[in-house]
Amino acid sequence: MAEAKFTTIKTTMLERLHVDGFLLFALMCLMGIGLVTIYSSGGQDWNLVNRQLTRLGIALIVMFILAQIPPMAYRRLAVYFYSFGLIMLILVLLVGVIGKGAQRWLDLGVIRFQPSEVMKLAVPLMVAWYISKFNMPPRSRNIAIGFIIVFIPTILIAKQPDLGTSLLVASSGIFALFLSGMTWRLIFFISALGGAFAPIMWFFLMQGYQKQRVLTFLNPESDPLGAGYHIIQSKIAIGSGGVSGKGWLQGTQSQLEFLPERHTDFIFAVFSEEFGLIGVIGLLFIYMCIIIRGLMIANHAQDAFSKLLAGSITLTFFVYVFVNMGMVSGLLPVVGVPLPLISYGGTSMVTLLAGFGILMSISTQKRLMSR
Amino acid sequence: MPPKRQIIRDHTAEANLVARRTVVSIVFVCVLMSIIIINLYQLQVVQYEDYQTRSNGNRIKVVPVAPNRGLIYDRNGEILAENKPVFSLEITPEEVGDLDATIKQLSALMSLTDSEVKEFKSNIRRQRRFKPVSVRQQLSHDEVALFSAKQHQFPGVSIEARLSRYYPFKDSLTHMLGYVAKINKKELVRLDEDDQLANYAATHDMGKQGVEKFHEKTLHGKVGYQQVEVNNQGRVIRVLSFEPPLPGRDIVLNIDINLQKKAQEVLAGRRGSVVITDPNDGGVLALYSSPSYDPNLFVHGISQKEYNKLLASKDSPLLNRATQGRYPPASTIKPFLALVGLEEGVIDETTEINDRGTYRLKNVDHVWRDWKKYGHGTVNVTKSIEVSCDIFYYDLAYKLGIDRISESMQLFGFGRHTGIDLLEESSANMPSRGWKRARFNEPWYIGDTIPVGIGQSYWNATPLQLAQALNFLINKGQRHTPRLIKGYMVEGAVDVLPVEIQSPIPIVDEYNWDIVLDALYGTVNRSHGTARGAFKDTDYVSAGKTGTAQLFSVAQDAEYDEENVSARLKDNAMYIGYAPYVDPEISISVIIENAGGGSSNAAPAARVVMDYYFSEVKPNGIALKTKKNASDSISQARVSANTAAIITTETSGG
């Protein structure tokens, strides 16, 4: 009996802390893999690992705090959060700090703040809030307003320019709309419209370097030492890893620095080179576990807002994974999207785990609500 | 706010809707994940080998390693060309904290010039930061010592050594040995044509002249390779494998450096050349051209100023007079013509002429004169050589005609390359009807033939050709090609190369050769011989022929410095000879430009070298002395036996 009692207590413990044990475990696995790979790709520099550890700690605390807030509170705060983000984005364009050729940051004196990161959560919150006010499936008018909610920040971010983030922000909103049950007819119509819009984007919206990236993506070998260098070296790293990989710390492409952006956006190439196809499939398995778990949480969520929000956060997480792996392995043009929880870097890590905090809140706080 | 006219929400329907969409999402996720996996499978399994190769191509670089150049020894194992480490001061920018400060300090210590600093700074911009860049090359020993003591104050600055060619005997061997210098563009093209570019991938210098050039292939060796792992900047991380280069072969020359230096000494301050060969195999014991210059100047790149000085010098120090100097051979060719006359039956041992000092042809106005104003009186073939009678040879040439002279003299190597292992060789000129037609578009006149009899007119020859012709004569038609290379040095012993033999000159009557050789003996040893004075009281018996070439026309600068012009129009003194008379060991060809008569200028020079050979190089004088007497009696016996004792044979010296 004592044994049974103990298990019960343990379950309640995690539940009381509003932590989804399965998700936490899977996320920790990814973080571990990330640290190991950063150590290897960063020239075995402990400083790099330590800094990443600090960030992970901060991000985990953020996640834990956000998990304590009930979904209803998010629903109430959605509009304010979104409006705040929008103002910040406009401010960035007006008085933002320029770095790496783009205007993304707001200098708040103490910290540099990247409003586009806020939008990664604010947009799905806003869309979920707006759509869930009505019966589902939503009507075309609501869908249209939903799209406006999505595209205002998306365009603002794209103008910074930050193609990767705008892509993630756009998809987070669109996923919420998709999950809400917008008709397939509308989906096809919008896809067709998007197709027609592409040339307009090319000629009027995309910056020179973005066009170059797309051209390079289409034929990287055309400029092997220039624009195509990243992607060629990356493919060589992945390909030469083979089935079983070259071994940890043994990846020549990364250790000898042929691979650019080794510990940030291209870390997947390092991982693939050193751990091979077997390692990659293991990694994908963990990602799949997280995504399926997230979609299950969405499915079991108690109200429409939570469902849409949880699904949107999860699918956006998948977009991270797919876009990053796709660009590193040459399937997609290079846009600055990190490999979630593995790439070195702070801001997106905090946003990601904040998203998982909300997910955990949805996952663990439904019973309280149902009572 | 929209009006609240909504129907009551069907939560189950909505949940089902989201559930359906979730399933669609999962399918969507799975499809995209599959695409990722298929793509990775394509990269890591299907195209694995391709990417593996490209990955290795990135990191593995093959670095060629230059072979050490073969050394050059003289016949006694003395090193004539060696590889010496030269030191250069180099800076590796990456390892230096403050480059400007370091250069400043270094300038103070090593007194670097502004141009050195400027050049260094421009070089540094073209190099990776971890690659050392040289500040000063060819440091002196003092400079090396000076820096070494302070090295600890200069992190990132170091002294690097590399091997560079050095010629310890400096100007003694220049024309024969040649030198190496930096490979130029033209040579690169040629190397490419010969498929040798890869072999020279790491080589800086190559042979430009002389033995260094002729035996370049042997001396160079085969390139080695080092497989190294490099990073993206080309920095070597580690060595993966090493295939050592095959060093060039060490060459042993027939040259005797002491004899060579003696030849240099004899010519000191004069223009000319000395060629000493071994008649037994054609081996060249000494080959000196004066004036000379220091070949070491060229190894590290001669300055334009110094090069211009060499080029502009009226004494043409760059010319290898021994093989490229085209001199009228003058009387030195009389023995060869005499032999041809005998062999052709135009003259015989008893043929005599009466020399009154002049020679005329019927219906020709021109008068050809003997060098001796009133002539030598009655002269037969032996005496004609001994006293160097000109009239005898005017007449002989007239009788032989240019065709027979030209053809037979080519057999003695005149007008042809000797085939010595040097590329700087002139074939000089043996005139013929065809040659004159081609050269001047004129027919050959009888008058052209007469001066050919005394080695003047259009006939010219190199000192080496004369030495070679003499050897052919000594060996009675056996022909060895003159050779500088004796063999290869293999583990301290000489691996001797076979002697190169050409088809012999056909002989009609061997006795004819004896007559001529005896006359050469007489030239040195009999009372009226032109070289008697020069070879008085030698410890060995030698034979030879003097020559004094008149310079009919000398290309001169348009400068009317009377003293200079007249000095350059003075006769060339010449001598060819060999010793001992029986079983000869050395033969010599000496020419001294504008020195005057051969017997008083060239022959004494030849004697100094021969004396040196028999006293120092081959010090067995006593054995030679007995040989001398023996040879003399042989000579006497032969002459008397043939009842042709026109000339009283005298033993020279005592």
mmCIF file of C-alpha atoms in Angstrom, chain A residues 132-137 139 141 175 178-184 187 221 229 232-233 235-236 238-243 246 252-253 256-258 268 272 276-277 280 284 287-288 291 295 299 304 307 315 318 321-322 325-326 329 331, chain B residues 1-3 5-11 13-22 24-26 28-30 32-33 35-37 39-41 43-45 47-49 51-56 58-59 61 229-233 237-238:
data_model
loop_
_atom_site.group_PDB
_atom_site.id
_atom_site.type_symbol
_atom_site.label_atom_id
_atom_site.label_comp_id
_atom_site.label_asym_id
_atom_site.label_seq_id
_atom_site.Cartn_x
_atom_site.Cartn_y
_atom_site.Cartn_z
ATOM 1 C CA SER A 132 -12.017 30.974 -29.898
ATOM 2 C CA LYS A 133 -14.447 33.801 -29.178
ATOM 3 C CA PHE A 134 -16.618 32.448 -31.969
ATOM 4 C CA ASN A 135 -17.967 29.087 -32.839
ATOM 5 C CA MET A 136 -15.659 26.841 -34.738
ATOM 6 C CA PRO A 137 -15.184 26.421 -37.629
ATOM 7 C CA ARG A 139 -16.439 32.149 -40.643
ATOM 8 C CA ARG A 141 -14.691 37.100 -42.059
ATOM 9 C CA PHE A 175 -1.444 26.951 -37.580
ATOM 10 C CA PHE A 178 -5.742 25.796 -39.503
ATOM 11 C CA LEU A 179 -6.525 23.958 -36.298
ATOM 12 C CA SER A 180 -9.643 26.059 -35.787
ATOM 13 C CA GLY A 181 -11.102 24.360 -38.815
ATOM 14 C CA MET A 182 -10.878 26.816 -41.647
ATOM 15 C CA THR A 183 -12.300 25.083 -44.680
ATOM 16 C CA TRP A 184 -10.034 23.220 -47.051
ATOM 17 C CA ILE A 187 -6.793 26.738 -47.484
ATOM 18 C CA GLU A 221 27.608 25.019 -56.767
ATOM 19 C CA TYR A 229 30.028 27.981 -49.490
ATOM 20 C CA ILE A 232 28.143 23.085 -49.768
ATOM 21 C CA GLN A 233 30.288 22.691 -46.683
ATOM 22 C CA LYS A 235 26.183 19.084 -47.126
ATOM 23 C CA ILE A 236 29.721 17.733 -47.189
ATOM 24 C CA ILE A 238 26.364 15.729 -43.307
ATOM 25 C CA GLY A 239 27.155 13.414 -46.217
ATOM 26 C CA SER A 240 30.603 12.494 -44.996
ATOM 27 C CA GLY A 241 29.132 11.540 -41.624
ATOM 28 C CA GLY A 242 27.660 8.460 -43.229
ATOM 29 C CA VAL A 243 25.567 5.994 -41.303
ATOM 30 C CA LYS A 246 32.839 10.199 -37.591
ATOM 31 C CA THR A 252 36.723 17.092 -39.698
ATOM 32 C CA GLN A 253 34.390 19.579 -41.341
ATOM 33 C CA LEU A 256 38.886 22.051 -38.959
ATOM 34 C CA GLU A 257 36.427 24.920 -39.303
ATOM 35 C CA PHE A 258 35.325 24.302 -42.856
ATOM 36 C CA PHE A 268 22.779 20.115 -37.173
ATOM 37 C CA SER A 272 25.110 14.708 -38.458
ATOM 38 C CA GLY A 276 25.767 9.912 -38.597
ATOM 39 C CA LEU A 277 22.350 8.872 -39.815
ATOM 40 C CA VAL A 280 20.102 11.933 -36.637
ATOM 41 C CA LEU A 284 14.396 13.201 -34.897
ATOM 42 C CA TYR A 287 11.673 15.820 -31.657
ATOM 43 C CA MET A 288 8.782 13.668 -32.822
ATOM 44 C CA ILE A 291 5.654 17.229 -31.162
ATOM 45 C CA LEU A 295 -0.404 17.752 -30.165
ATOM 46 C CA ASN A 299 -6.183 17.530 -28.304
ATOM 47 C CA ALA A 304 -10.874 25.969 -27.790
ATOM 48 C CA LYS A 307 -6.397 23.712 -27.972
ATOM 49 C CA LEU A 315 3.516 22.987 -34.758
ATOM 50 C CA PHE A 318 8.075 21.597 -35.636
ATOM 51 C CA VAL A 321 13.030 21.759 -36.668
ATOM 52 C CA PHE A 322 11.965 21.291 -40.262
ATOM 53 C CA MET A 325 17.203 20.771 -40.908
ATOM 54 C CA GLY A 326 15.886 21.580 -44.347
ATOM 55 C CA SER A 329 20.788 19.813 -45.598
ATOM 56 C CA LEU A 331 16.313 21.317 -48.998
ATOM 57 C CA MET B 1 -17.361 43.840 -30.575
ATOM 58 C CA PRO B 2 -19.482 41.560 -32.726
ATOM 59 C CA PRO B 3 -23.056 41.085 -31.602
ATOM 60 C CA ARG B 5 -25.874 36.252 -31.731
ATOM 61 C CA GLN B 6 -23.993 33.014 -31.667
ATOM 62 C CA ILE B 7 -25.614 29.653 -31.364
ATOM 63 C CA ILE B 8 -24.731 27.808 -28.207
ATOM 64 C CA ARG B 9 -21.300 26.307 -28.724
ATOM 65 C CA ASP B 10 -21.116 22.616 -29.480
ATOM 66 C CA HIS B 11 -17.990 21.783 -27.516
ATOM 67 C CA ALA B 13 -18.138 19.136 -32.295
ATOM 68 C CA GLU B 14 -15.406 21.677 -31.841
ATOM 69 C CA ALA B 15 -13.237 19.145 -30.010
ATOM 70 C CA ASN B 16 -13.745 16.675 -32.839
ATOM 71 C CA LEU B 17 -12.889 19.318 -35.378
ATOM 72 C CA VAL B 18 -9.641 20.170 -33.624
ATOM 73 C CA ALA B 19 -8.917 16.461 -33.174
ATOM 74 C CA ARG B 20 -9.325 15.903 -36.912
ATOM 75 C CA ARG B 21 -7.113 18.835 -37.663
ATOM 76 C CA THR B 22 -4.559 17.530 -35.166
ATOM 77 C CA VAL B 24 -4.014 16.043 -40.262
ATOM 78 C CA SER B 25 -1.190 17.947 -38.613
ATOM 79 C CA ILE B 26 0.462 14.747 -37.437
ATOM 80 C CA PHE B 28 1.671 16.626 -42.269
ATOM 81 C CA VAL B 29 4.500 16.481 -39.715
ATOM 82 C CA CYS B 30 5.241 12.862 -40.550
ATOM 83 C CA LEU B 32 7.794 16.449 -43.819
ATOM 84 C CA MET B 33 9.905 14.460 -41.362
ATOM 85 C CA ILE B 35 11.282 14.121 -46.505
ATOM 86 C CA ILE B 36 14.029 15.184 -44.104
ATOM 87 C CA ILE B 37 14.961 11.579 -43.436
ATOM 88 C CA ASN B 39 17.121 13.592 -47.889
ATOM 89 C CA LEU B 40 19.536 12.646 -45.127
ATOM 90 C CA TYR B 41 19.529 9.055 -46.322
ATOM 91 C CA LEU B 43 23.257 12.434 -48.389
ATOM 92 C CA GLN B 44 24.626 10.055 -45.801
ATOM 93 C CA VAL B 45 24.091 6.701 -47.455
ATOM 94 C CA GLN B 47 26.055 9.861 -51.778
ATOM 95 C CA TYR B 48 28.226 9.017 -48.795
ATOM 96 C CA GLU B 49 31.356 8.223 -50.776
ATOM 97 C CA TYR B 51 30.843 13.544 -49.733
ATOM 98 C CA GLN B 52 33.491 11.517 -47.949
ATOM 99 C CA THR B 53 35.864 12.297 -50.819
ATOM 100 C CA ARG B 54 34.972 15.952 -50.779
ATOM 101 C CA SER B 55 35.421 16.108 -47.049
ATOM 102 C CA ASN B 56 38.894 14.614 -47.377
ATOM 103 C CA ASN B 58 38.837 19.807 -47.905
ATOM 104 C CA ARG B 59 41.073 18.720 -45.107
ATOM 105 C CA LYS B 61 46.407 18.696 -48.728
ATOM 106 C CA GLU B 229 45.586 17.860 -42.589
ATOM 107 C CA VAL B 230 44.722 21.513 -42.869
ATOM 108 C CA ASN B 231 41.936 23.658 -41.519
ATOM 109 C CA ASN B 232 39.811 26.073 -43.507
ATOM 110 C CA GLN B 233 42.602 28.676 -43.533
ATOM 111 C CA ILE B 237 47.099 20.696 -38.194
ATOM 112 C CA ARG B 238 49.066 17.475 -38.481
#
